[in-house]
Coordinates of C-alpha atoms and ligand atoms in Angstrom, one line a residue:
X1 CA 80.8 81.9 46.0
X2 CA 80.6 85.4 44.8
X3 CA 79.2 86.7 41.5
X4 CA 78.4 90.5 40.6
X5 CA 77.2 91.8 37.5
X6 CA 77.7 95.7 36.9
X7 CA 78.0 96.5 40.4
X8 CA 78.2 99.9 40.7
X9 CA 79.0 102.6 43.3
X10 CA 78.0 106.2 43.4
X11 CA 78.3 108.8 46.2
X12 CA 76.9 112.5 46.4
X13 CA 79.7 114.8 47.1
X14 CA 79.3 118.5 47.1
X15 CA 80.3 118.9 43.3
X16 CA 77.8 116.5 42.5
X17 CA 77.9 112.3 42.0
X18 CA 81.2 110.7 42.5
X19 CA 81.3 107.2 40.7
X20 CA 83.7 105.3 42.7
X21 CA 83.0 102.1 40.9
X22 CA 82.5 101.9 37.6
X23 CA 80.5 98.7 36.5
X24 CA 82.1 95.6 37.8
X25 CA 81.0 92.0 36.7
X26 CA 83.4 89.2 37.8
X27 CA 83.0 86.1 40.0
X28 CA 85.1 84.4 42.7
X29 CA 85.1 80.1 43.0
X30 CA 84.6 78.7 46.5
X31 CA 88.0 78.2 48.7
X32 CA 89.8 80.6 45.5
X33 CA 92.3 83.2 47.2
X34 CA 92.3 86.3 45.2
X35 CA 94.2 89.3 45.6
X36 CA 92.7 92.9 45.1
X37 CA 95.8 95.7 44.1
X38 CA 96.0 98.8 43.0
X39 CA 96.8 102.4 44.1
X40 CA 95.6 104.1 47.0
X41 CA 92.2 105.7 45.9
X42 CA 90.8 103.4 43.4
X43 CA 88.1 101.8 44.7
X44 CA 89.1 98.6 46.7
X45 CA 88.0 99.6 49.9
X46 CA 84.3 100.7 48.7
X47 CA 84.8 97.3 46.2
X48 CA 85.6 94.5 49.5
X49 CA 82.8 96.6 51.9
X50 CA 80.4 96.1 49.0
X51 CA 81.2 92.4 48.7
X52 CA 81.0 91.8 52.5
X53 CA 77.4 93.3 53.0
X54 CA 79.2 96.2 55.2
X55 CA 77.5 98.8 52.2
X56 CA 75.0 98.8 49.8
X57 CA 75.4 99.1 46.1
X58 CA 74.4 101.8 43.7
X59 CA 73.5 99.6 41.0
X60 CA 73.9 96.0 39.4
X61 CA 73.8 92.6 41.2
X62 CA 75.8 90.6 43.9
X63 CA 75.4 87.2 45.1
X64 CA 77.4 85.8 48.2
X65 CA 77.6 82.3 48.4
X66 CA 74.0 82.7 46.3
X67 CA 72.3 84.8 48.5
X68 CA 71.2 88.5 46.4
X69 CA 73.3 91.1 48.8
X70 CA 72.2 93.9 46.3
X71 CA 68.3 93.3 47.6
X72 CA 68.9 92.7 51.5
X73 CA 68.9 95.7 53.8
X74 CA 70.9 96.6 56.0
X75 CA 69.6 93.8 59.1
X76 CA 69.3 91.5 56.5
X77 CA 73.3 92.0 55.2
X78 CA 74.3 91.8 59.1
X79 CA 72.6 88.6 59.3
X80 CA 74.7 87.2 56.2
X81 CA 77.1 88.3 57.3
X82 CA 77.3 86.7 60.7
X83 CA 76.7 83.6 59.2
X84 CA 79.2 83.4 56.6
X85 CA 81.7 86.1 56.5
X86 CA 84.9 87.3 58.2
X87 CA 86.7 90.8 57.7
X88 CA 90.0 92.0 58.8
X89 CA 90.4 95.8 58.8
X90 CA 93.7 97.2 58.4
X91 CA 92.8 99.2 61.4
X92 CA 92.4 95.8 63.4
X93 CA 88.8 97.4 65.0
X94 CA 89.6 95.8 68.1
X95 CA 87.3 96.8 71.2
X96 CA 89.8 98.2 73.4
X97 CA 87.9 97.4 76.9
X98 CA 88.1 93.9 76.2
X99 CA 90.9 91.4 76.5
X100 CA 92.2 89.4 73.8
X101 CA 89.9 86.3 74.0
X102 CA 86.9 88.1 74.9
X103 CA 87.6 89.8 71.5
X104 CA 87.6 86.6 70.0
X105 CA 84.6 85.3 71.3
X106 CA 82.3 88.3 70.8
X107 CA 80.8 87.5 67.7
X108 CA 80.3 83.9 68.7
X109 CA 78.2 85.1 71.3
X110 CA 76.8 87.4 69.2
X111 CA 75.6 84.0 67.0
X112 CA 74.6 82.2 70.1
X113 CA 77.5 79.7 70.5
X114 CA 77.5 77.7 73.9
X115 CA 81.0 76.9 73.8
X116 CA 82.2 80.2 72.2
X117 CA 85.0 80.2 75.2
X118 CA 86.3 77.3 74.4
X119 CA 86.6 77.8 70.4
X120 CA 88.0 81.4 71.5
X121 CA 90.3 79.6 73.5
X122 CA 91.2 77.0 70.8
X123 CA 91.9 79.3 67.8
X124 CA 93.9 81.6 69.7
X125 CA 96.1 78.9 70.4
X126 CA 96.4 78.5 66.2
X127 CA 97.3 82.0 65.7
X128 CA 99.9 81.4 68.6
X129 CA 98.9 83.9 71.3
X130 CA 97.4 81.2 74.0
X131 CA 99.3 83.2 76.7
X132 CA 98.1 86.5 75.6
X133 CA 94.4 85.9 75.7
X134 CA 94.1 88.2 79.0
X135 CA 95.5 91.1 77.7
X136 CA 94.0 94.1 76.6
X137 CA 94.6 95.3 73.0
X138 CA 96.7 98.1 74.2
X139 CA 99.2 95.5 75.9
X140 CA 99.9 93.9 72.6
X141 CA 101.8 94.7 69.6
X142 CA 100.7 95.3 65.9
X143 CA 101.2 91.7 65.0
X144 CA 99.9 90.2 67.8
X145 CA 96.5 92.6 67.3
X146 CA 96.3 91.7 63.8
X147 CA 95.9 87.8 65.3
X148 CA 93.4 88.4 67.5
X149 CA 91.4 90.0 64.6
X150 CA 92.1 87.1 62.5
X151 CA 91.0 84.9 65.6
X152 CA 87.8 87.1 65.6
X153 CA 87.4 86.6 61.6
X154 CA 88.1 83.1 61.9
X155 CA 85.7 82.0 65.0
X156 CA 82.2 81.5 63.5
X157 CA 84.6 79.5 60.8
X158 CA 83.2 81.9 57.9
X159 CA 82.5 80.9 54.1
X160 CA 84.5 84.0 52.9
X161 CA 86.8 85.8 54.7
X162 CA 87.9 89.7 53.3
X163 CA 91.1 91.4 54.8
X164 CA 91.7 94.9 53.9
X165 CA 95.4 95.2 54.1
X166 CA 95.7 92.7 56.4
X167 CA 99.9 93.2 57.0
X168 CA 99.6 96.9 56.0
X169 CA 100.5 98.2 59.2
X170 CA 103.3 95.4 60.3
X171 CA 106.8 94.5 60.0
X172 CA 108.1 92.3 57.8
X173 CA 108.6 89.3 60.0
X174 CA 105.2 90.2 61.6
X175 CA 103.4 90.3 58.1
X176 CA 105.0 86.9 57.3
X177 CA 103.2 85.4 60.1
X178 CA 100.3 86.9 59.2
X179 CA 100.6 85.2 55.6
X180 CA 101.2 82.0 56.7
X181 CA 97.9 82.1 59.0
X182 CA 95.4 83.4 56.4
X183 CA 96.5 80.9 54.1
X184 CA 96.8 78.0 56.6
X185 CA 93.5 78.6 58.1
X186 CA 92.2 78.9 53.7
X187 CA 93.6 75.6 53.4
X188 CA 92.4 73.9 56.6
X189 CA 88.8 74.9 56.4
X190 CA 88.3 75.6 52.7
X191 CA 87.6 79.4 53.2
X192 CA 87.4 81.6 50.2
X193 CA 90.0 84.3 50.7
X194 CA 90.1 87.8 48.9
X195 CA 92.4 90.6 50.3
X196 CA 93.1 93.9 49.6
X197 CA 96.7 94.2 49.5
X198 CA 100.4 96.5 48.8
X199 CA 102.1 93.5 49.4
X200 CA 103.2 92.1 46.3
X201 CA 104.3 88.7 48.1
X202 CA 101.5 88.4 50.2
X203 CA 99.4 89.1 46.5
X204 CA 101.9 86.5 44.5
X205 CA 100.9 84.1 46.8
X206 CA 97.1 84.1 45.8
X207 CA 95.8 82.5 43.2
X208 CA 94.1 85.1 41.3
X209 CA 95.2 88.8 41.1
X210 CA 92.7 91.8 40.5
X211 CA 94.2 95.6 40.0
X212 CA 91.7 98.4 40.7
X213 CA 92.3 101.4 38.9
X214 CA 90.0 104.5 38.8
X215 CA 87.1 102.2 39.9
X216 CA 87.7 99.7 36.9
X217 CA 88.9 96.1 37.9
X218 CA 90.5 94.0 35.6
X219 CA 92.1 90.6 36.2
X220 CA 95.7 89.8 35.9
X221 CA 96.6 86.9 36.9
X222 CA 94.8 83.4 37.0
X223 CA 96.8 80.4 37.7
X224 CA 93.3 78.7 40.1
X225 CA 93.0 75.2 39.6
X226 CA 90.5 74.2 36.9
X227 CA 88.6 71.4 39.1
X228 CA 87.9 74.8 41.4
X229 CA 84.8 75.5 38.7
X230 CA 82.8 72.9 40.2
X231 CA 81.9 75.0 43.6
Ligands
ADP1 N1 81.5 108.1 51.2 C1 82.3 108.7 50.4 N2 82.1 109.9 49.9 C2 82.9 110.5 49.0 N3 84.0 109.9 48.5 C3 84.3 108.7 48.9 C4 83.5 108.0 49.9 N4 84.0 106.8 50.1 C5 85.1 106.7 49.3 N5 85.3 107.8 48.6 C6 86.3 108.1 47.6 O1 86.3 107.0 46.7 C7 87.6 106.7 46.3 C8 88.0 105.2 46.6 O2 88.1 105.1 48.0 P1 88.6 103.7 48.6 O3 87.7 102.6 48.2 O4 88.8 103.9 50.1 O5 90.1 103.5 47.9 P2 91.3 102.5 48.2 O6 90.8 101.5 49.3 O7 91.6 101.9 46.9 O8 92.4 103.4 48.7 C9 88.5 107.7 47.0 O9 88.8 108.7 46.1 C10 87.7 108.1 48.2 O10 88.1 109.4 48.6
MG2 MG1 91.6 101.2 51.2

């Protein structure tokens, strides 16, 4: 589902080239949940943008779900992406000037859906928030903004969905709810899941565990199930 080879990232600062990422090769099994850790400033932000077509790499290779990101640009990445992948922001990114389920339904629109009102309609109901769908962003709480912007991941029912800190900005019984949708919505429709995450339950509860540090990823823990290597 995704594969890199000695993706790198370099940025120009004004005491010269900055390498964010040093050379990263791993690869990520369809419907796998993997959890990216480490400390604040080591890469897993630039990392999970890189992986979701949001940037464009420095050097070395990445395929999502086959497809060479590393050669598409930037129109080319949006279209990908629109067709098979989701991404939470920590920040939620929600448009302020529009109410909850026309939040949802924006990027089903976006990809031409006819009946993106009524799938807005439905998957807010599975993230619980049915009788909030009129209400603007600012009328809501953390949690409940955080659903909506799973809702909005989750409508055009994505291949691979990334969540930057998904219940980094939450309570605790609001990041358990959060938990139990992402991996609810893995299970139901098979999506492969890989968060960025401080939340060492939230990261136990993945299958495979990553730790960034200084731009160098190793793996450290793998308990996926072997049958996974057929996707
Ligand atoms: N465009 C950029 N220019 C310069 N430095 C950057 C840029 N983007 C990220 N960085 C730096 O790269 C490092 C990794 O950032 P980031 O991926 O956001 O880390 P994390 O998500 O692990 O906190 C940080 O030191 C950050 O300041
Ligand atoms: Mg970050």
């Amino acid at each position: 589902m995704i594969k890199t080879s000695q993706l790198t990232k370099l940025v120009s600062t004004n005491e010269g080239e900055l390498e964010i990422l040093k050379p990263i090769s791993f690869e990520v099994k369809s419907g796998q949940t993997v959890a990216i850790v480490g400390a604040s400033g080591s890469g897993k932000s630039t990392l999970l943008g890189l992986l979701a077509g949001l940037d464009q790499v420095s050097d070395g290779e990445i395929f999502l779900d086959g497809e060479p990101l590393h050669t598409m640009d930037e129109e080319e990445r949006a279209q990908l992406r629109g067709a098979k992948v989701g991404f939470i922001f920590q920040s939620f990114m929600l448009v302020q000037s529009l109410t909850a389920i026309e939040n949802v339904m924006l990027p089903a629109e976006i990809a031409g859906f006819s009946d993106a009102k009524k799938q807005a309609q439905n998957i807010l109901q599975q993230v619980g928030l049915d009788h909030r769908a009129h209400h603007y962003p600012n009328q809501l709480s953390g949690g409940e903004q955080q659903r909506v912007a799973i809702a909005r991941a989750f409508i055009g029912k994505p291949k691979i969905l990334f969540a930057d800190e998904p219940t980094g900005n939450l309570d605790a019984a609001n990041s358990e709810k959060i938990e139990k949708l992402l991996f609810k919505l893995n299970k139901d429709l098979g999506t492969t899941l890989v968060l960025v995450t401080h939340d060492e339950k939230l990261a136990e509860h993945c299958e495979r565990q990553f730790t960034m540090q200084a731009g160098t990823l190793s793996e450290s823990k793998n308990s996926a199930p072997l049958k996974q290597d057929i996707a």
